[in-house]
mmCIF file of C-alpha atoms in Angstrom:
data_model
loop_
_atom_site.group_PDB
_atom_site.id
_atom_site.type_symbol
_atom_site.label_atom_id
_atom_site.label_comp_id
_atom_site.label_asym_id
_atom_site.label_seq_id
_atom_site.Cartn_x
_atom_site.Cartn_y
_atom_site.Cartn_z
ATOM 1 C CA MET R 1407 85.525 88.409 118.215
ATOM 2 C CA PRO R 1408 88.701 86.924 119.701
ATOM 3 C CA LEU R 1409 91.951 88.064 118.145
ATOM 4 C CA ASP R 1410 92.786 84.569 116.939
ATOM 5 C CA GLU R 1411 89.677 84.328 114.759
ATOM 6 C CA GLY R 1412 88.637 85.909 111.501
ATOM 7 C CA PRO R 1413 90.359 87.298 108.426
ATOM 8 C CA ILE R 1414 93.325 88.898 110.221
ATOM 9 C CA ARG R 1415 94.455 85.524 111.550
ATOM 10 C CA ASP R 1416 94.277 84.101 108.037
ATOM 11 C CA LEU R 1417 96.662 86.673 106.528
ATOM 12 C CA PRO R 1418 100.110 85.368 105.633
ATOM 13 C CA PRO R 1419 102.743 86.434 108.153
ATOM 14 C CA ARG R 1420 104.677 89.577 107.277
ATOM 15 C CA PRO R 1421 108.405 88.913 106.817
ATOM 16 C CA GLN R 1422 110.457 90.061 109.770
ATOM 17 C CA SER R 1423 111.604 93.626 109.197
ATOM 18 C CA ARG R 1424 115.245 94.629 109.660
ATOM 19 C CA ASN R 1425 116.644 97.728 111.336
ATOM 20 C CA VAL R 1426 119.484 100.020 110.210
ATOM 21 C CA LEU R 1427 121.943 97.914 112.240
ATOM 22 C CA GLY R 1428 120.974 94.756 110.333
ATOM 23 C CA GLY R 1429 119.078 93.188 113.225
ATOM 24 C CA VAL R 1430 115.397 92.511 113.806
ATOM 25 C CA LEU R 1431 113.306 95.692 113.906
ATOM 26 C CA LEU R 1432 112.266 96.422 117.502
ATOM 27 C CA PRO R 1433 109.124 98.325 118.554
ATOM 28 C CA CYS R 1434 109.274 102.114 118.603
ATOM 29 C CA SER R 1435 106.224 103.054 120.710
ATOM 30 C CA VAL R 1436 102.797 101.835 121.705
ATOM 31 C CA ALA R 1437 102.008 104.949 123.807
ATOM 32 C CA PRO R 1438 101.514 106.878 121.640
ATOM 33 C CA LEU R 1439 100.816 104.121 119.156
ATOM 34 C CA THR R 1440 103.021 104.817 116.174
ATOM 35 C CA GLY R 1441 103.971 103.416 112.799
ATOM 36 C CA PHE R 1442 102.401 103.701 109.380
ATOM 37 C CA PHE R 1443 100.404 100.561 110.206
ATOM 38 C CA ARG R 1444 99.836 101.709 113.826
ATOM 39 C CA ASP R 1445 101.502 98.514 115.008
ATOM 40 C CA GLY R 1446 104.051 100.201 117.287
ATOM 41 C CA CYS R 1447 106.886 99.550 114.814
ATOM 42 C CA CYS R 1448 108.352 101.612 111.991
ATOM 43 C CA ASN R 1449 107.308 99.023 109.409
ATOM 44 C CA THR R 1450 106.733 100.146 105.848
ATOM 45 C CA GLY R 1451 105.154 98.942 102.641
ATOM 46 C CA PRO R 1452 104.121 100.139 99.183
ATOM 47 C CA ALA R 1453 101.303 102.331 100.545
ATOM 48 C CA ASP R 1454 103.699 104.228 102.848
ATOM 49 C CA VAL R 1455 104.687 106.946 100.399
ATOM 50 C CA GLY R 1456 105.997 109.103 103.286
ATOM 51 C CA LEU R 1457 108.407 106.360 104.397
ATOM 52 C CA HIS R 1458 107.552 106.581 108.143
ATOM 53 C CA VAL R 1459 110.585 104.545 109.195
ATOM 54 C CA VAL R 1460 112.835 106.578 111.537
ATOM 55 C CA CYS R 1461 112.091 105.906 115.197
ATOM 56 C CA VAL R 1462 112.781 109.100 117.129
ATOM 57 C CA GLU R 1463 112.274 110.593 120.548
ATOM 58 C CA VAL R 1464 110.787 113.985 119.765
ATOM 59 C CA THR R 1465 112.185 117.159 121.281
ATOM 60 C CA ALA R 1466 110.628 120.600 121.725
ATOM 61 C CA GLY R 1467 113.085 121.990 119.162
ATOM 62 C CA PHE R 1468 112.135 119.375 116.592
ATOM 63 C CA LEU R 1469 108.389 119.895 117.166
ATOM 64 C CA ALA R 1470 108.809 123.661 116.628
ATOM 65 C CA PHE R 1471 110.925 123.025 113.524
ATOM 66 C CA SER R 1472 108.367 120.607 112.108
ATOM 67 C CA GLN R 1473 105.492 122.998 112.774
ATOM 68 C CA ALA R 1474 107.359 125.845 111.054
ATOM 69 C CA ALA R 1475 107.958 123.485 108.092
ATOM 70 C CA GLY R 1476 104.204 122.886 107.783
ATOM 71 C CA ASN R 1477 103.804 119.617 109.708
ATOM 72 C CA ASP R 1478 102.288 120.337 113.121
ATOM 73 C CA LEU R 1479 102.842 117.180 115.153
ATOM 74 C CA SER R 1480 102.034 118.686 118.557
ATOM 75 C CA THR R 1481 98.413 119.740 118.058
ATOM 76 C CA PRO R 1482 95.860 117.002 118.819
ATOM 77 C CA ARG R 1483 93.750 115.913 115.838
ATOM 78 C CA PRO R 1484 91.008 113.761 117.408
ATOM 79 C CA GLU R 1485 89.291 113.300 114.038
ATOM 80 C CA TYR R 1486 92.322 111.223 113.040
ATOM 81 C CA GLY R 1487 92.815 109.592 116.442
ATOM 82 C CA PHE R 1488 95.984 111.646 116.966
ATOM 83 C CA ALA R 1489 96.580 113.040 120.464
ATOM 84 C CA GLY R 1490 99.521 115.224 119.451
ATOM 85 C CA LEU R 1491 103.136 114.626 120.378
ATOM 86 C CA LYS R 1492 105.066 116.095 123.281
ATOM 87 C CA PRO R 1493 108.794 116.101 124.012
ATOM 88 C CA GLY R 1494 109.913 112.623 125.036
ATOM 89 C CA ASP R 1495 107.324 110.776 122.933
ATOM 90 C CA ARG R 1496 108.671 108.220 120.494
ATOM 91 C CA TRP R 1497 107.374 108.308 116.945
ATOM 92 C CA CYS R 1498 107.988 106.788 113.515
ATOM 93 C CA LEU R 1499 109.015 109.825 111.548
ATOM 94 C CA CYS R 1500 109.213 110.244 107.779
ATOM 95 C CA ALA R 1501 112.799 109.751 106.651
ATOM 96 C CA ASP R 1502 112.686 112.937 104.532
ATOM 97 C CA ARG R 1503 111.488 114.985 107.525
ATOM 98 C CA TRP R 1504 114.249 113.605 109.758
ATOM 99 C CA GLU R 1505 116.859 114.407 107.113
ATOM 100 C CA GLU R 1506 115.409 117.904 106.669
ATOM 101 C CA ALA R 1507 115.540 118.438 110.453
ATOM 102 C CA ARG R 1508 119.133 117.134 110.578
ATOM 103 C CA ARG R 1509 120.218 119.579 107.916
ATOM 104 C CA GLY R 1510 118.468 122.360 109.846
ATOM 105 C CA GLY R 1511 120.132 121.397 113.130
ATOM 106 C CA PHE R 1512 116.954 120.035 114.775
ATOM 107 C CA ALA R 1513 117.186 116.273 114.240
ATOM 108 C CA PRO R 1514 115.550 114.417 117.112
ATOM 109 C CA PRO R 1515 117.426 111.491 118.674
ATOM 110 C CA VAL R 1516 117.109 108.177 116.837
ATOM 111 C CA LEU R 1517 116.561 104.651 118.150
ATOM 112 C CA PRO R 1518 118.559 102.643 115.565
ATOM 113 C CA GLU R 1519 117.220 99.257 116.725
ATOM 114 C CA ALA R 1520 113.682 100.504 116.000
ATOM 115 C CA THR R 1521 114.504 102.378 112.763
ATOM 116 C CA HIS R 1522 113.628 100.402 109.619
ATOM 117 C CA GLU R 1523 116.436 99.682 107.157
ATOM 118 C CA ALA R 1524 114.385 101.500 104.476
ATOM 119 C CA ALA R 1525 115.515 104.751 106.150
ATOM 120 C CA LEU R 1526 118.862 104.163 104.443
ATOM 121 C CA GLN R 1527 117.210 105.031 101.122
ATOM 122 C CA VAL R 1528 117.077 108.640 102.368
ATOM 123 C CA CYS R 1529 119.380 108.973 105.389
ATOM 124 C CA ARG R 1530 123.005 108.023 105.823
ATOM 125 C CA ARG R 1531 123.635 105.373 108.475
ATOM 126 C CA ASP R 1532 126.447 107.423 110.042
ATOM 127 C CA HIS R 1533 124.109 110.409 110.396
ATOM 128 C CA LEU R 1534 121.432 108.260 112.049
ATOM 129 C CA LEU R 1535 123.954 106.674 114.413
ATOM 130 C CA ALA R 1536 125.462 110.058 115.277
ATOM 131 C CA HIS R 1537 122.002 110.969 116.652
ATOM 132 C CA ALA R 1538 121.395 107.626 118.398
ATOM 133 C CA LEU R 1539 119.875 107.478 121.857
ATOM 134 C CA ASP R 1540 121.856 105.593 124.468
ATOM 135 C CA ARG R 1541 118.871 103.623 125.729
ATOM 136 C CA ALA R 1542 116.943 100.849 123.988
ATOM 137 C CA PRO R 1543 113.300 101.180 122.885
ATOM 138 C CA PRO R 1544 110.527 99.801 125.096
ATOM 139 C CA GLY R 1545 109.648 96.156 124.533
#
């Protein structure tokens, strides 16, 4: 079935999401495909109880920290279509996990243009920007 046919095409358009800088939310990653909705963006909605809204570039230190905290993001889980993350991958991270890693000294770098404004419910903007990457997310 072509992408422009069927029930998906008939859904109302989702309002444009905003990032923590107040601009339009840019993509975080399509390889690996990230986001709560697996749309490449850190979009969120009522079903996203983990608030997967902080676009990060994962580091080895963060992956070790996360694993020690009980969330192994580096081991592949093919049953969930998850190949596992490696340093340098970009990922929509739970805001609580990023804040926990920041407090522990292991916060991965953030892409503010690709981080959903909902992150500000948990994380301070100045903390996110202090960990900002210098380069823009892929288009």
